Short mmCIF file of C-alpha atoms in Angstrom, two decimals:
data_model
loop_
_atom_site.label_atom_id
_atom_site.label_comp_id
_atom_site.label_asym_id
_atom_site.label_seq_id
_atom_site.Cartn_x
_atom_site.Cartn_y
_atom_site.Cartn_z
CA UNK I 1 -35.40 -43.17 -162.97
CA UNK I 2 -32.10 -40.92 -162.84
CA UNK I 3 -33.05 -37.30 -163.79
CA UNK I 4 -31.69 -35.18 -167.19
CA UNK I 5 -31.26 -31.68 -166.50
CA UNK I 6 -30.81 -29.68 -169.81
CA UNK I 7 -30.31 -26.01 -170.03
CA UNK I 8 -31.37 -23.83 -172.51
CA UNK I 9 -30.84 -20.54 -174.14
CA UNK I 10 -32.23 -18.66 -177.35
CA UNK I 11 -31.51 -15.58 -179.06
CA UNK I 12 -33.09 -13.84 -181.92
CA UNK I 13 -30.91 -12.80 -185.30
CA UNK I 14 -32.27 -10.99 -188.34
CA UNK I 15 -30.66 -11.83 -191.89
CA UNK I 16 -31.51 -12.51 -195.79
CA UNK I 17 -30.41 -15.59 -197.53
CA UNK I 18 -31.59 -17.03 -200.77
CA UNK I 19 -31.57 -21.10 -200.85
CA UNK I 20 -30.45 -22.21 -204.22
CA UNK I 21 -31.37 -26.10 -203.76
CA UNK I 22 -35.22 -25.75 -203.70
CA UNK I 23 -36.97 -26.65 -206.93
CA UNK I 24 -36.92 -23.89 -209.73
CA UNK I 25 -39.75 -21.42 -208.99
CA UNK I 26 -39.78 -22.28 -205.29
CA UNK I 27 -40.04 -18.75 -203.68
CA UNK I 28 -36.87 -18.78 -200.99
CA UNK I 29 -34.84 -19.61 -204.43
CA UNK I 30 -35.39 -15.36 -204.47
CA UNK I 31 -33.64 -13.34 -202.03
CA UNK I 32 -35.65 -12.87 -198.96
CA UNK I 33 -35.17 -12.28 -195.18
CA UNK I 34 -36.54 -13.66 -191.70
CA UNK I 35 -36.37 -12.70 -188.03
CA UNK I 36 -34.52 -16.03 -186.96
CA UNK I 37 -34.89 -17.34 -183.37
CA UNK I 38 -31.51 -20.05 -182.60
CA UNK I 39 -31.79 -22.27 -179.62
CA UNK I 40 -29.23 -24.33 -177.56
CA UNK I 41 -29.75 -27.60 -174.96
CA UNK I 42 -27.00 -27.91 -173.25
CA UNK I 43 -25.82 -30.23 -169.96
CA UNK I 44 -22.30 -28.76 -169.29
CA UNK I 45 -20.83 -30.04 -166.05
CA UNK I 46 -21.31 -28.19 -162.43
CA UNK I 47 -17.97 -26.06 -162.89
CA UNK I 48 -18.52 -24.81 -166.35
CA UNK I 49 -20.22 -21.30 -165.01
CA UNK I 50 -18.74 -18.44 -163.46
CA UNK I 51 -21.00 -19.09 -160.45
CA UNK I 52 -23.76 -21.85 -159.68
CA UNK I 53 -27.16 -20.61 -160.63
CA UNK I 54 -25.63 -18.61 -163.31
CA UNK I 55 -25.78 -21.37 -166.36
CA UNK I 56 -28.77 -19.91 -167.96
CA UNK I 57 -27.34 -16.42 -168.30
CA UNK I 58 -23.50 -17.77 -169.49
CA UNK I 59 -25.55 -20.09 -171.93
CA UNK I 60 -27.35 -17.22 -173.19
CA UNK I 61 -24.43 -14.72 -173.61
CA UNK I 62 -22.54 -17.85 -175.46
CA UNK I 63 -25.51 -17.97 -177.57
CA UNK I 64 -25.85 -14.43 -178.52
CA UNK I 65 -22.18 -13.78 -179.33
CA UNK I 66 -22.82 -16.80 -182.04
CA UNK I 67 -25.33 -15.61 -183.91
CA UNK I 68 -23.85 -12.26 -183.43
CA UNK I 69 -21.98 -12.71 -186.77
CA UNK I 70 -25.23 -13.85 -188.08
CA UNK I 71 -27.49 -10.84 -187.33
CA UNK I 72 -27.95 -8.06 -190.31
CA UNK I 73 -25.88 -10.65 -192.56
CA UNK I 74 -26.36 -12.01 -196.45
CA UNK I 75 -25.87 -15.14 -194.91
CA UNK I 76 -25.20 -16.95 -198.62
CA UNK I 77 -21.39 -14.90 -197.54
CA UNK I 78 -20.89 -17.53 -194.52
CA UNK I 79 -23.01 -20.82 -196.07
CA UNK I 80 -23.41 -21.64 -199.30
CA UNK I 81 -26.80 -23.36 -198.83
CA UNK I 82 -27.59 -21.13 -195.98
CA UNK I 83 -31.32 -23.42 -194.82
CA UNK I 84 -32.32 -23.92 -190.96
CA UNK I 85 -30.55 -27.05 -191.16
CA UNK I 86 -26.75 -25.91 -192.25
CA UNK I 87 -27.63 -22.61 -189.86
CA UNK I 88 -27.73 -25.02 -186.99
CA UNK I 89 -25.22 -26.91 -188.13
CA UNK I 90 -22.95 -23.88 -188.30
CA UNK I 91 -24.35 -22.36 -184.95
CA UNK I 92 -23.17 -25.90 -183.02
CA UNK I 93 -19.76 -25.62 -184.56
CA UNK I 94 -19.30 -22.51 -183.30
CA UNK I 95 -20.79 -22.63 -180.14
CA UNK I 96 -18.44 -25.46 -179.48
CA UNK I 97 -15.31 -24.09 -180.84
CA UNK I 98 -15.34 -20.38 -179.37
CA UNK I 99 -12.02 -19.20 -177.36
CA UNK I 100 -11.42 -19.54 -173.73
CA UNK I 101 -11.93 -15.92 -173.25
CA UNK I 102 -15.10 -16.25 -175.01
CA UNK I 103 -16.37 -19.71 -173.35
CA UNK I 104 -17.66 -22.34 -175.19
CA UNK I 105 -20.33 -24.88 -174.48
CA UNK I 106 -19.91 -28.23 -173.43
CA UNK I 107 -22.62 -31.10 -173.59
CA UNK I 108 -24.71 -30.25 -176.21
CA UNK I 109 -27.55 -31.64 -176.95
CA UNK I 110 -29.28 -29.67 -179.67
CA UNK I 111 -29.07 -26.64 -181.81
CA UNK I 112 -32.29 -25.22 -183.42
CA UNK I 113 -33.08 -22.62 -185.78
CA UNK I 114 -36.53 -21.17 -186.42
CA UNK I 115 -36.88 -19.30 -189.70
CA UNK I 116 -40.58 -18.10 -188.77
CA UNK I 117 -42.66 -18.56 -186.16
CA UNK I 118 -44.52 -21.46 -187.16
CA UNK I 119 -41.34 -23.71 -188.90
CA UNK I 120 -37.77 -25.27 -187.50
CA UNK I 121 -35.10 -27.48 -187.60
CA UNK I 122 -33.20 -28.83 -184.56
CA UNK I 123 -30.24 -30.99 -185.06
CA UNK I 124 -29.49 -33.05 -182.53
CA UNK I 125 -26.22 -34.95 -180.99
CA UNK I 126 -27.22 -38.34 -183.16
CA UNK I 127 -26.70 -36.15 -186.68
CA UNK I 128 -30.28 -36.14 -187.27
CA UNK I 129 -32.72 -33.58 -187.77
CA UNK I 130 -35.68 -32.87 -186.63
CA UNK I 131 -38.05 -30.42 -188.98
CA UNK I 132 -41.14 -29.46 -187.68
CA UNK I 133 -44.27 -27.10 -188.92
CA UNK I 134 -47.37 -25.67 -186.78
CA UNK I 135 -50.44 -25.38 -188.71
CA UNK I 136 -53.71 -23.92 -187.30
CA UNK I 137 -57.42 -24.58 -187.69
CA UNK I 138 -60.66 -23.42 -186.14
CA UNK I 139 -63.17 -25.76 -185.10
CA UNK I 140 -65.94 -26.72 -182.22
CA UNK I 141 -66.08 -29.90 -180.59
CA UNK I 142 -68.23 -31.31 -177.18
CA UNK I 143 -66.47 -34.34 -175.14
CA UNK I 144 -69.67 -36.96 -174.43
CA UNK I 145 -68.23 -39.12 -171.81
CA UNK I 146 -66.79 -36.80 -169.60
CA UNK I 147 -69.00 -36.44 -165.94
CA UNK I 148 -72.03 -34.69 -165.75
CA UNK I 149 -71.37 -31.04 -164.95
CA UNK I 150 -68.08 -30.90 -166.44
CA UNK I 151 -67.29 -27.69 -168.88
CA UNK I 152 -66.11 -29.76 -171.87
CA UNK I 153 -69.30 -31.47 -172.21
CA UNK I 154 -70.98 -28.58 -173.46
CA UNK I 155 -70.45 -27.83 -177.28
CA UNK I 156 -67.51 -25.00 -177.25
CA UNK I 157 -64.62 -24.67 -179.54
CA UNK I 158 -60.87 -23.80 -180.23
CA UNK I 159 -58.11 -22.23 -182.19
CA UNK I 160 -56.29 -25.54 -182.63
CA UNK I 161 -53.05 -25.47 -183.28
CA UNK I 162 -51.53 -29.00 -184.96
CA UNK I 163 -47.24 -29.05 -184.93
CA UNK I 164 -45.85 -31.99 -187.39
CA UNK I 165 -42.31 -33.28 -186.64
CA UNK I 166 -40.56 -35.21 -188.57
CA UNK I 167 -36.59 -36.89 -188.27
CA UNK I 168 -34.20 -38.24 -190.29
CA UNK I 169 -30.40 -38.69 -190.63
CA UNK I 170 -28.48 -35.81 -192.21
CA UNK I 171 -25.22 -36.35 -193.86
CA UNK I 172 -22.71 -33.85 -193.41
CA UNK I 173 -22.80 -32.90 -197.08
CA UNK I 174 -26.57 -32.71 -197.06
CA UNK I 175 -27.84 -29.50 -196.78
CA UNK I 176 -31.59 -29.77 -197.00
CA UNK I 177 -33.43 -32.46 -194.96
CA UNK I 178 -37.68 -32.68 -195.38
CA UNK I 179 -39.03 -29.66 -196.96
CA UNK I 180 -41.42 -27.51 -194.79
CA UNK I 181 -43.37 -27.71 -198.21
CA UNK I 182 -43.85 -31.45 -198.18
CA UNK I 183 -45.18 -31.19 -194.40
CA UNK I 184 -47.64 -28.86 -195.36
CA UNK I 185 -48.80 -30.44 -198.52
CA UNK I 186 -49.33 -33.01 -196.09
CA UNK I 187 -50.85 -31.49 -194.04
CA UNK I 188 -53.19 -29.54 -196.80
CA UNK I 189 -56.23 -32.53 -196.92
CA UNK I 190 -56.89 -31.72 -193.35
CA UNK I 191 -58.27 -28.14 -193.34
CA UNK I 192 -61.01 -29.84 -195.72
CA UNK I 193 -62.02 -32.14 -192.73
CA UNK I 194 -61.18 -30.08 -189.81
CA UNK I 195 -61.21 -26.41 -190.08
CA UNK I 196 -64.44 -24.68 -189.30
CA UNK I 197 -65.98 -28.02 -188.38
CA UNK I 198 -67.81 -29.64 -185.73
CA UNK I 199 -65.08 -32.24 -184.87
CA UNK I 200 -67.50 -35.09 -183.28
CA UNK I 201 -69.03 -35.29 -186.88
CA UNK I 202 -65.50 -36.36 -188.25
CA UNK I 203 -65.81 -40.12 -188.87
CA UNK I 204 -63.01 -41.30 -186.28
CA UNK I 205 -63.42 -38.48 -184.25
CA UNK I 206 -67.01 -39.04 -181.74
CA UNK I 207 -64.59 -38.51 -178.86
CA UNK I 208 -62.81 -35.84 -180.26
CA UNK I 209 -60.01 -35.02 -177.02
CA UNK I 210 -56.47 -33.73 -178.05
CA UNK I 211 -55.09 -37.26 -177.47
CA UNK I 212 -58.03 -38.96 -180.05
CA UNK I 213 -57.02 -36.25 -182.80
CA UNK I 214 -53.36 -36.86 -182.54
CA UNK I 215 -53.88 -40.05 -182.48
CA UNK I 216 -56.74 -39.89 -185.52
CA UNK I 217 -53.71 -37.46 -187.21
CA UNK I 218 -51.05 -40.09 -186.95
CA UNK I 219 -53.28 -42.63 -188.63
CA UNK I 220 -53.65 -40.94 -191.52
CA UNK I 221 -50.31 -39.20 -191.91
CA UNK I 222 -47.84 -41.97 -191.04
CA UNK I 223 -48.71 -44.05 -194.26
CA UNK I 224 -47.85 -40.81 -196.12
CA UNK I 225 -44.80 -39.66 -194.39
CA UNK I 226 -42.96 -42.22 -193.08
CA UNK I 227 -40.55 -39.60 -191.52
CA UNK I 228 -43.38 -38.38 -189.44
CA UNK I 229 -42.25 -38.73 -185.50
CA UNK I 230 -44.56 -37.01 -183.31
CA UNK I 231 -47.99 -35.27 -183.69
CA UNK I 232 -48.51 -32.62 -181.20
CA UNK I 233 -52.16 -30.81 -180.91
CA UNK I 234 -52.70 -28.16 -179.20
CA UNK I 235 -56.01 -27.42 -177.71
CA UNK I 236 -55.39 -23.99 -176.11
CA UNK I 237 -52.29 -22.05 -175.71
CA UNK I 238 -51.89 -23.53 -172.82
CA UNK I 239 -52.44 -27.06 -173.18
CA UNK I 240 -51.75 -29.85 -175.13
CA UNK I 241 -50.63 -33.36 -176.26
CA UNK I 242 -47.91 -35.38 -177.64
CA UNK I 243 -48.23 -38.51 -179.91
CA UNK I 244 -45.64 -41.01 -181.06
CA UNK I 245 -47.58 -43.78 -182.40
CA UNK I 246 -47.42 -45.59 -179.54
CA UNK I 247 -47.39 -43.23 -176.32
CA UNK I 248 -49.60 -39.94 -175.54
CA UNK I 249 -47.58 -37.42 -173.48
CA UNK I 250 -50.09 -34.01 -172.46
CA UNK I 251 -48.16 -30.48 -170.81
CA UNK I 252 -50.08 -27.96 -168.93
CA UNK I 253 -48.72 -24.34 -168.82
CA UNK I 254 -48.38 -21.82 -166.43
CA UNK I 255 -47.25 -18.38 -165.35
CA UNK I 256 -45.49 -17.34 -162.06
CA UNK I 257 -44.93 -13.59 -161.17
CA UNK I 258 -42.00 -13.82 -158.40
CA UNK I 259 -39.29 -12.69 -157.02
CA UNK I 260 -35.66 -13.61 -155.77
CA UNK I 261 -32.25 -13.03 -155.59
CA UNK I 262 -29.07 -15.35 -155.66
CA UNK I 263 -27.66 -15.37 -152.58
CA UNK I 264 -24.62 -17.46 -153.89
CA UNK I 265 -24.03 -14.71 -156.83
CA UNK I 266 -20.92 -12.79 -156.40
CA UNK I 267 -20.84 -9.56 -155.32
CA UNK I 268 -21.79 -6.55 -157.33
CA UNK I 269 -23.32 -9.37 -159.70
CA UNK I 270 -27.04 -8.12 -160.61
CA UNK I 271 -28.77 -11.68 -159.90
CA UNK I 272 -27.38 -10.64 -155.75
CA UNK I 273 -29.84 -7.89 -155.84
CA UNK I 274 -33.72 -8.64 -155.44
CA UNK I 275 -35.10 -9.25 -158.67
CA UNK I 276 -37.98 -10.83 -160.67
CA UNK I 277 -38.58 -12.86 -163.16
CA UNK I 278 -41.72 -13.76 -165.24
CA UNK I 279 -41.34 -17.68 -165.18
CA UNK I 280 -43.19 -19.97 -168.18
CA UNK I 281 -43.34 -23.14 -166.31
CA UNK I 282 -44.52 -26.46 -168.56
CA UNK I 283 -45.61 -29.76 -166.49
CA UNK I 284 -45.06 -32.88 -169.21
CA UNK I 285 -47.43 -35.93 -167.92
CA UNK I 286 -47.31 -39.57 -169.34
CA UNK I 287 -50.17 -42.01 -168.68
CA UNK I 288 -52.46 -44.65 -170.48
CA UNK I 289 -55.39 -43.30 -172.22
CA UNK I 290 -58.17 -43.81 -171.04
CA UNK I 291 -60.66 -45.56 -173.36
CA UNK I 292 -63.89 -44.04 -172.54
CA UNK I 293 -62.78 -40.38 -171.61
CA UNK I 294 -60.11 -40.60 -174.33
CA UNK I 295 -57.93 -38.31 -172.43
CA UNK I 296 -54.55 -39.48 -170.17
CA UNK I 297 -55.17 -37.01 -167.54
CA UNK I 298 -57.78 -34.11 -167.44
CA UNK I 299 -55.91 -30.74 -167.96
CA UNK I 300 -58.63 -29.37 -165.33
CA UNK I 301 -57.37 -31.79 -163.03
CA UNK I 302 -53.46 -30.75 -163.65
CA UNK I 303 -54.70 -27.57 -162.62
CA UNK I 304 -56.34 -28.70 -159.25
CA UNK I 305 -53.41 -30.80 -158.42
CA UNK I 306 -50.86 -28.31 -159.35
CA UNK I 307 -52.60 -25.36 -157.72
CA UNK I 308 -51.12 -25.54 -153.63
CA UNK I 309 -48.16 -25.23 -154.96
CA UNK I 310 -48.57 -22.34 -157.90
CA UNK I 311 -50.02 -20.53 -154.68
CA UNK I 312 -46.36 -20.45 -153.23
CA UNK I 313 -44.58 -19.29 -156.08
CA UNK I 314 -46.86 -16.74 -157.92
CA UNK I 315 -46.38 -13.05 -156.64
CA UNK I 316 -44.42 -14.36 -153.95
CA UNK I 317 -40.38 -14.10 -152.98
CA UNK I 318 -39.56 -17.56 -153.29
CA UNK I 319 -36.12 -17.46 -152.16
CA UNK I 320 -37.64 -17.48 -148.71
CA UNK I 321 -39.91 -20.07 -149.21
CA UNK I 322 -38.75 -23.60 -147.08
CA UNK I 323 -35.78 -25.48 -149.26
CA UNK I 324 -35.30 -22.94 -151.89
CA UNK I 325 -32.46 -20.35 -150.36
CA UNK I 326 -30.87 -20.61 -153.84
CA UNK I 327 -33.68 -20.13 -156.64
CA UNK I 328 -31.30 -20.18 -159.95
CA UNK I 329 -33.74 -22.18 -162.58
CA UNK I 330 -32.08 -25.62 -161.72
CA UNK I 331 -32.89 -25.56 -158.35
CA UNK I 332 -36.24 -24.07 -158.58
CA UNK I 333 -37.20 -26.90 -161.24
CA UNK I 334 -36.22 -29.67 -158.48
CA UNK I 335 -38.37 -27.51 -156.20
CA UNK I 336 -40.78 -27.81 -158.19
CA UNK I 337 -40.92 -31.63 -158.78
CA UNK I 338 -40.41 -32.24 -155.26
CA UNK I 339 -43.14 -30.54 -154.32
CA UNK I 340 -45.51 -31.96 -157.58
CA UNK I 341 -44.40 -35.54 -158.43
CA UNK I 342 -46.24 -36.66 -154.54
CA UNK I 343 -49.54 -34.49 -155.76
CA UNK I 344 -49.69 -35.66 -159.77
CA UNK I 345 -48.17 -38.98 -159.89
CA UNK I 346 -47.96 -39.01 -164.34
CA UNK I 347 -45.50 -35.76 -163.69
CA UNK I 348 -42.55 -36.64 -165.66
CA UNK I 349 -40.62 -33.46 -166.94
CA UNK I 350 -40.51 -30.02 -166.31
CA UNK I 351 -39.84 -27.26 -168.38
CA UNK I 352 -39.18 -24.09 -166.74
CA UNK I 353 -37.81 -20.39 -168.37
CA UNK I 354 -36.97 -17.70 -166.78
CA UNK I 355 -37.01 -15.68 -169.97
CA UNK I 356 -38.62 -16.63 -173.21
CA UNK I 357 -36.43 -19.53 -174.06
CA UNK I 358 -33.90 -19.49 -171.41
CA UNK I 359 -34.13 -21.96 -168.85
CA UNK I 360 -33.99 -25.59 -167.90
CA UNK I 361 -35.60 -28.31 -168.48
CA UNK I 362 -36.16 -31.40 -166.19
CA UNK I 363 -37.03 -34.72 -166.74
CA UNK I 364 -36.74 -37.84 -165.19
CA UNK I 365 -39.24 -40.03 -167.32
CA UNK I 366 -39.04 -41.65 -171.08
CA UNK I 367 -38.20 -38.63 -173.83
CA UNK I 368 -40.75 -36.21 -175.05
CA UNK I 369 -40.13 -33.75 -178.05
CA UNK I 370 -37.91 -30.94 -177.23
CA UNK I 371 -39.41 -27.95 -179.87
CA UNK I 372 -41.52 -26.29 -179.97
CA UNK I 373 -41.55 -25.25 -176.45
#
């Protein structure tokens, strides 16, 4: 299947807005203020940065001089119905339409706005918007058909962390698409069944893996919110799954410590001088479930499989590692995959960030949901 390589950028803006379209009483109808986060997916062609390796950083500086006229701002003076939605809405324009001299991006894909931590909206190339809100709960839980020995099979438990997306089509004169509210008085009969609970005495839930509670999620929620597009559970913070209705997608996560420098980077540039980055690096798997372990693929086994090659690239200089003389995030990702896809056969995507949100992301299987990363 033909890869998709996506680059990405985010930047953080602070500003107060009141939203006038909520209900009466709603509290963001008063005036009140968040530390946004914007992001950007891009695919611009090979010629659109000053030098090759350097998209991430150009995407990032195009992204920060946007929301520069955001940060510190009443933003009710620049939108009338300043929500996340219109604030991407407004970030894409402008990212798109920015002078020459200040370059402006090509090939987006999506623009997405986080109000807090735990809540965004991403509008994507289609018009539509995605709206998504993490919830948390606290519970144990004991997997009985995995092999003898194994860790899971003893009674242990988890901060579990449950994100809800949900899509639609947004006019251009609408300026609110699904409430955060309505997700989370969705979301509200849950914590009754879940939180501070022994999962395997859920009815539904004997087999209680991340893939059988997204699944046992969707179930339940998809009657009630027909927008609802993906459930995505996360066991620990750095593991989890992906469901659709149809297809379970898991992600491992890890951290690389390394060094490099950009051979190809013009001189005087800083990326020519040795460097380091501290690289988040996701691995996106698709597979069947399996109907007596009730998982696709083990996440202990991701981490077996994946390990020769973490070896090469943490606390290492990679640009001296065999095939990777030029280790800008593009390049490293095929690396990566290269190196992977022969060893874990399900590997699919990558997601790889140099920085905290800046990066690329590879894939070369069926889509999997972009946010939260």
């Amino acid at each position: 299947m033909p890869e998709s390589l996506r680059y990405t950028a985010a930047a953080r803006f602070e500003a107060a807005r009141t939203v006038a379209v909520l209900p009466d009483g709603h509290r963001c109808r008063r005036l009140h203020g968040h530390g946004f986060t914007a992001r950007v997916w891009a695919a611009p062609d090979a010629s659109w940065a000053p030098f090759a390796g350097a998209e991430v950083e150009t995407l990032e500086q195009c992204l920060e001089r946007a929301v520069g006229d955001l940060d510190y701002r009443f933003l009710n003076e620049l939108l009338s119905v300043p929500t996340d939605e219109e604030l991407a809405r407004w970030l894409r324009r402008r990212l798109e339409r920015q002078s020459v001299a200040q370059r402006s991006v090509p090939g987006i894909v999506a623009v997405g706005v986080q109000s807090t931590p735990d809540q965004g909206a991403d509008l994507d190339g289609q018009g539509r918007v995605h709206v998504w809100r993490r919830f948390r709960f606290e519970a144990a839980h004991q997997l009985p058909n995995v092999p003898e020995g194994h860790q899971c099979g003893r009674m242990h438990g988890h901060g579990f962390e449950v994100v809800l997306h949900a899509v639609q089509p947004l006019a251009e004169g609408d300026h609110l698409g699904i409430d955060y509210d309505r997700l989370e008085e969705r979301w509200a009969p849950f914590i009754h069944d879940l939180d501070h609970r022994c999962l395997n005495d859920v009815p539904g839930l004997e087999n209680p893996t991340s893939e059988m509670l997204a699944a046992w999620l969707w179930a339940r929620l998809k009657p009630q919110l027909p927008e609802l597009s993906w459930v995505s559970v996360y066991e620990t913070v750095t593991a989890g799954c992906h469901f659709d209705g149809q297809n379970h997608r898991i992600w491992k996560e890890f951290r690389c410590e390394s060094a490099l420098r950009l051979a190809a980077a013009p001189e005087h540039h800083p990326a020519r001088r040795l460097h380091g980055h501290s690289y988040r690096l996701k691995l996106h798997l698709s597979a069947p479930l399996d109907q007596v372990l009730g998982w696709t693929v083990d996440y202990g086994d991701v981490k077996r499989l994946f390990d020769p090659v973490y070896r090469l690239l943490d606390h290492h200089r990679i640009d001296a590692l065999d095939g990777l003389t030029q280790p800008d995030a593009a390049q490293l990702a095929r690396w990566i995959r290269d190196r992977s896809a022969p060893l874990i056969p399900q590997l699919d995507r990558i997601d790889l960030e140099e920085r905290p949100g800046c990066g690329v992301v590879l894939a070369w299987g069926d889509e999997a949901p972009i946010l939260p990363l």
